[in-house]
Amino acid sequence: MHNTSTDNPYPSPTLAEAQHMVDHWIRTIGVRYFSELTNMACLTEEVGELARVMARRYGDQSFKQGETCNLGEEMADVLWVLLCLANQTGTDLTQAFMQSMEKKTKRDRDRHRLNPKLTP
């Protein structure tokens, strides 16, 4: 694991290490995974919580009394459940991410650069 700080017990993991860390936590502390469908519902819930923070920080809504701008925490919650789903379905996220990068690079090599909406 990549160690960036002696104070942090979970420093800068790779995607594969993050998948392993979540799996280890689930098996030793979390008892077992929720079903895939339950975790999909949890992922949707976490994305909604992230959307709420985004709407308040970057959109037209304001934070209610007692709410905080915990953007990183909400993103990490989304990532956690996504890692659970990857583990449950046997998905290697590192491999899937690299395939996605290759696909997007081939498909969009010039697409965004030639889009007049994106150029100054």
Coordinates of N, CA, C and O in Angstrom, one line a residue, residues 6-90:
T6 N 2.2 8.7 8.4 CA 2.3 7.7 9.4 C 1.0 7.8 10.3 O 0.8 6.8 11.1
D7 N 0.3 8.9 10.3 CA -0.9 9.0 11.2 C -2.1 8.4 10.6 O -3.1 8.1 11.3
N8 N -2.1 8.2 9.3 CA -3.3 7.7 8.6 C -3.2 6.2 8.4 O -2.3 5.7 7.7
P9 N -4.1 5.4 9.0 CA -4.0 3.9 8.9 C -4.4 3.4 7.5 O -4.2 2.3 7.2
Y10 N -5.0 4.3 6.7 CA -5.5 3.9 5.3 C -5.0 4.9 4.3 O -5.8 5.6 3.7
P11 N -3.7 5.0 4.1 CA -3.1 6.0 3.2 C -3.2 5.6 1.7 O -2.9 4.4 1.4
S12 N -3.7 6.5 0.9 CA -3.6 6.4 -0.6 C -3.7 5.0 -1.2 O -2.7 4.6 -1.9
P13 N -4.7 4.3 -1.1 CA -4.8 3.0 -1.7 C -5.0 3.0 -3.2 O -5.7 4.0 -3.7
T14 N -4.6 2.0 -3.9 CA -5.0 1.9 -5.3 C -6.5 1.4 -5.3 O -7.0 1.1 -4.3
L15 N -7.1 1.4 -6.5 CA -8.4 0.8 -6.6 C -8.5 -0.6 -6.1 O -9.4 -1.0 -5.3
A16 N -7.5 -1.4 -6.5 CA -7.5 -2.8 -6.1 C -7.3 -2.9 -4.5 O -8.0 -3.7 -3.9
E17 N -6.5 -2.1 -4.0 CA -6.3 -2.1 -2.5 C -7.6 -1.6 -1.8 O -8.0 -2.2 -0.8
A18 N -8.2 -0.6 -2.4 CA -9.5 -0.1 -1.8 C -10.6 -1.2 -1.8 O -11.3 -1.4 -0.8
Q19 N -10.6 -1.9 -2.9 CA -11.6 -3.1 -3.0 C -11.3 -4.1 -1.9 O -12.2 -4.6 -1.2
H20 N -10.0 -4.4 -1.7 CA -9.6 -5.4 -0.7 C -9.9 -4.8 0.7 O -10.4 -5.6 1.5
M21 N -9.6 -3.6 0.9 CA -9.9 -3.0 2.2 C -11.3 -3.1 2.6 O -11.7 -3.4 3.7
V22 N -12.2 -2.7 1.7 CA -13.7 -2.8 1.9 C -14.1 -4.2 2.2 O -14.8 -4.5 3.1
D23 N -13.6 -5.2 1.3 CA -13.9 -6.6 1.5 C -13.5 -7.1 2.9 O -14.2 -7.8 3.6
H24 N -12.3 -6.7 3.3 CA -11.8 -7.1 4.6 C -12.6 -6.5 5.7 O -13.0 -7.2 6.7
W25 N -13.0 -5.3 5.6 CA -13.8 -4.6 6.6 C -15.2 -5.3 6.7 O -15.7 -5.6 7.8
I26 N -15.8 -5.6 5.5 CA -17.1 -6.3 5.5 C -17.0 -7.6 6.2 O -17.9 -8.0 7.0
R27 N -16.0 -8.4 5.9 CA -15.9 -9.7 6.4 C -15.5 -9.8 7.9 O -15.8 -10.8 8.6
T28 N -14.8 -8.8 8.4 CA -14.3 -8.8 9.8 C -15.2 -7.9 10.7 O -15.3 -8.2 11.9
I29 N -15.8 -6.9 10.2 CA -16.5 -6.0 11.1 C -18.0 -5.9 10.6 O -18.9 -5.9 11.5
G30 N -18.2 -5.9 9.4 CA -19.6 -5.7 8.8 C -20.4 -6.9 8.8 O -21.6 -6.9 8.3
V31 N -19.9 -8.1 9.2 CA -20.6 -9.4 9.2 C -20.7 -10.0 7.8 O -20.2 -11.0 7.5
R32 N -21.4 -9.3 6.9 CA -21.6 -9.8 5.5 C -22.0 -8.6 4.7 O -22.5 -7.5 5.2
Y33 N -22.0 -8.8 3.4 CA -22.5 -7.8 2.4 C -24.0 -7.8 2.5 O -24.6 -8.8 2.6
F34 N -24.6 -6.6 2.3 CA -26.0 -6.5 2.0 C -26.2 -7.1 0.6 O -25.2 -7.3 -0.2
S35 N -27.4 -7.5 0.2 CA -27.6 -8.0 -1.1 C -27.2 -7.0 -2.2 O -27.2 -5.8 -1.9
E36 N -27.0 -7.4 -3.4 CA -26.6 -6.5 -4.5 C -27.7 -5.5 -4.7 O -27.4 -4.3 -4.9
L37 N -28.9 -5.9 -4.6 CA -30.0 -5.0 -4.9 C -30.1 -3.9 -3.7 O -30.4 -2.8 -4.0
T38 N -29.9 -4.4 -2.5 CA -29.9 -3.4 -1.4 C -28.8 -2.5 -1.5 O -28.9 -1.2 -1.3
N39 N -27.6 -2.9 -1.9 CA -26.5 -2.0 -2.1 C -26.7 -1.1 -3.3 O -26.3 0.1 -3.2
M40 N -27.4 -1.5 -4.3 CA -27.8 -0.6 -5.4 C -28.7 0.5 -4.9 O -28.5 1.7 -5.2
A41 N -29.6 0.2 -4.0 CA -30.5 1.2 -3.4 C -29.7 2.1 -2.5 O -29.9 3.3 -2.5
C42 N -28.7 1.5 -1.8 CA -27.8 2.3 -0.9 C -27.0 3.3 -1.8 O -26.8 4.5 -1.4
L43 N -26.5 2.8 -2.9 CA -25.7 3.7 -3.8 C -26.6 4.8 -4.3 O -26.1 6.0 -4.3
T44 N -27.8 4.6 -4.7 CA -28.7 5.6 -5.1 C -28.9 6.6 -4.0 O -28.9 7.8 -4.2
E45 N -29.1 6.1 -2.8 CA -29.3 7.0 -1.6 C -28.0 7.9 -1.4 O -28.2 9.1 -1.2
E46 N -26.9 7.3 -1.5 CA -25.6 8.1 -1.3 C -25.4 9.1 -2.4 O -25.0 10.2 -2.1
V47 N -25.8 8.8 -3.6 CA -25.6 9.7 -4.7 C -26.6 10.9 -4.4 O -26.3 12.0 -4.7
G48 N -27.8 10.6 -3.9 CA -28.7 11.6 -3.6 C -28.2 12.6 -2.5 O -28.4 13.8 -2.6
E49 N -27.5 12.0 -1.5 CA -26.9 12.8 -0.5 C -25.8 13.7 -1.0 O -25.7 14.9 -0.7
L50 N -25.0 13.2 -2.0 CA -24.0 14.0 -2.6 C -24.7 15.1 -3.4 O -24.2 16.2 -3.4
A51 N -25.7 14.8 -4.1 CA -26.4 15.8 -5.0 C -27.0 16.9 -4.1 O -26.9 18.1 -4.5
R52 N -27.5 16.6 -2.9 CA -28.0 17.6 -2.0 C -26.8 18.6 -1.6 O -27.0 19.8 -1.7
V53 N -25.7 18.0 -1.3 CA -24.5 18.9 -0.9 C -24.1 19.7 -2.1 O -23.8 20.9 -2.0
M54 N -24.0 19.1 -3.3 CA -23.6 19.8 -4.5 C -24.6 21.0 -4.8 O -24.2 22.1 -5.1
A55 N -25.9 20.7 -4.6 CA -27.0 21.7 -4.9 C -26.8 22.9 -4.0 O -27.0 24.1 -4.3
R56 N -26.4 22.6 -2.7 CA -26.3 23.7 -1.8 C -25.0 24.5 -1.9 O -24.9 25.7 -1.7
R57 N -23.9 23.7 -2.3 CA -22.6 24.4 -2.4 C -22.5 25.1 -3.8 O -21.9 26.2 -3.8
Y58 N -22.9 24.5 -4.8 CA -22.7 25.0 -6.2 C -23.9 25.5 -6.9 O -23.9 26.2 -7.9
G59 N -25.1 25.1 -6.4 CA -26.3 25.5 -7.0 C -27.0 26.6 -6.3 O -26.4 27.4 -5.6
D60 N -28.3 26.7 -6.5 CA -29.1 27.8 -6.0 C -29.6 27.6 -4.6 O -30.2 28.6 -4.0
Q61 N -29.5 26.4 -4.0 CA -30.0 26.2 -2.7 C -28.9 26.6 -1.7 O -27.7 26.7 -2.0
S62 N -29.4 26.8 -0.4 CA -28.4 27.2 0.7 C -28.5 26.0 1.7 O -29.5 25.3 1.8
F63 N -27.5 26.0 2.5 CA -27.5 24.9 3.6 C -28.5 25.3 4.6 O -28.7 26.5 5.0
K64 N -29.2 24.3 5.1 CA -30.1 24.5 6.2 C -29.3 24.5 7.5 O -28.2 24.1 7.6
Q65 N -29.9 25.1 8.6 CA -29.2 25.1 9.9 C -28.8 23.7 10.3 O -29.7 22.8 10.2
G66 N -27.6 23.6 10.6 CA -27.1 22.3 11.1 C -26.5 21.4 10.0 O -25.8 20.5 10.3
E67 N -26.7 21.8 8.7 CA -26.1 21.0 7.6 C -24.7 21.5 7.4 O -24.4 22.7 7.6
T68 N -23.9 20.6 7.0 CA -22.5 21.0 6.7 C -22.1 20.6 5.3 O -22.8 19.8 4.6
C69 N -21.1 21.3 4.8 CA -20.6 21.0 3.4 C -19.6 19.8 3.5 O -18.4 20.1 3.5
N70 N -20.1 18.6 3.6 CA -19.2 17.4 3.7 C -19.1 16.7 2.4 O -19.3 15.5 2.3
L71 N -18.6 17.5 1.4 CA -18.5 17.0 0.0 C -17.7 15.7 -0.1 O -18.1 14.7 -0.7
G72 N -16.5 15.8 0.5 CA -15.6 14.6 0.5 C -16.2 13.4 1.2 O -16.1 12.3 0.7
E73 N -16.8 13.6 2.3 CA -17.5 12.5 3.0 C -18.6 11.8 2.1 O -18.7 10.6 2.1
E74 N -19.4 12.6 1.5 CA -20.4 12.1 0.6 C -19.9 11.4 -0.6 O -20.4 10.3 -1.0
M75 N -18.8 11.9 -1.2 CA -18.2 11.2 -2.3 C -17.6 9.9 -1.8 O -17.7 8.9 -2.5
A76 N -17.0 9.9 -0.7 CA -16.4 8.6 -0.1 C -17.5 7.6 0.2 O -17.3 6.4 -0.1
D77 N -18.6 8.0 0.6 CA -19.7 7.1 0.8 C -20.2 6.5 -0.5 O -20.5 5.3 -0.5
V78 N -20.2 7.3 -1.5 CA -20.6 6.7 -2.9 C -19.6 5.7 -3.3 O -19.9 4.6 -3.7
L79 N -18.3 6.0 -3.1 CA -17.2 5.1 -3.5 C -17.3 3.8 -2.7 O -17.1 2.8 -3.2
W80 N -17.5 3.9 -1.4 CA -17.6 2.8 -0.5 C -18.6 1.8 -1.1 O -18.4 0.6 -1.2
V81 N -19.9 2.2 -1.4 CA -20.9 1.3 -1.8 C -20.6 0.8 -3.2 O -20.8 -0.4 -3.5
L82 N -20.0 1.6 -4.1 CA -19.5 1.2 -5.4 C -18.5 0.1 -5.3 O -18.6 -0.9 -6.0
L83 N -17.6 0.2 -4.3 CA -16.6 -0.8 -4.1 C -17.2 -2.1 -3.6 O -16.8 -3.2 -4.0
C84 N -18.2 -2.0 -2.7 CA -19.0 -3.2 -2.3 C -19.6 -3.9 -3.5 O -19.5 -5.1 -3.6
L85 N -20.3 -3.1 -4.3 CA -20.9 -3.7 -5.5 C -19.9 -4.4 -6.4 O -20.2 -5.5 -7.0
A86 N -18.8 -3.8 -6.6 CA -17.7 -4.3 -7.4 C -17.3 -5.7 -6.8 O -17.1 -6.7 -7.5
N87 N -17.0 -5.7 -5.5 CA -16.6 -6.9 -4.9 C -17.7 -8.0 -5.0 O -17.4 -9.2 -5.3
Q88 N -18.9 -7.7 -4.8 CA -20.0 -8.6 -4.9 C -20.2 -9.2 -6.2 O -20.6 -10.4 -6.4
T89 N -19.9 -8.4 -7.3 CA -20.2 -8.9 -8.6 C -18.9 -9.4 -9.3 O -18.9 -9.7 -10.5
G90 N -17.8 -9.4 -8.6 CA -16.6 -9.9 -9.1 C -16.0 -9.0 -10.2 O -15.2 -9.4 -11.1

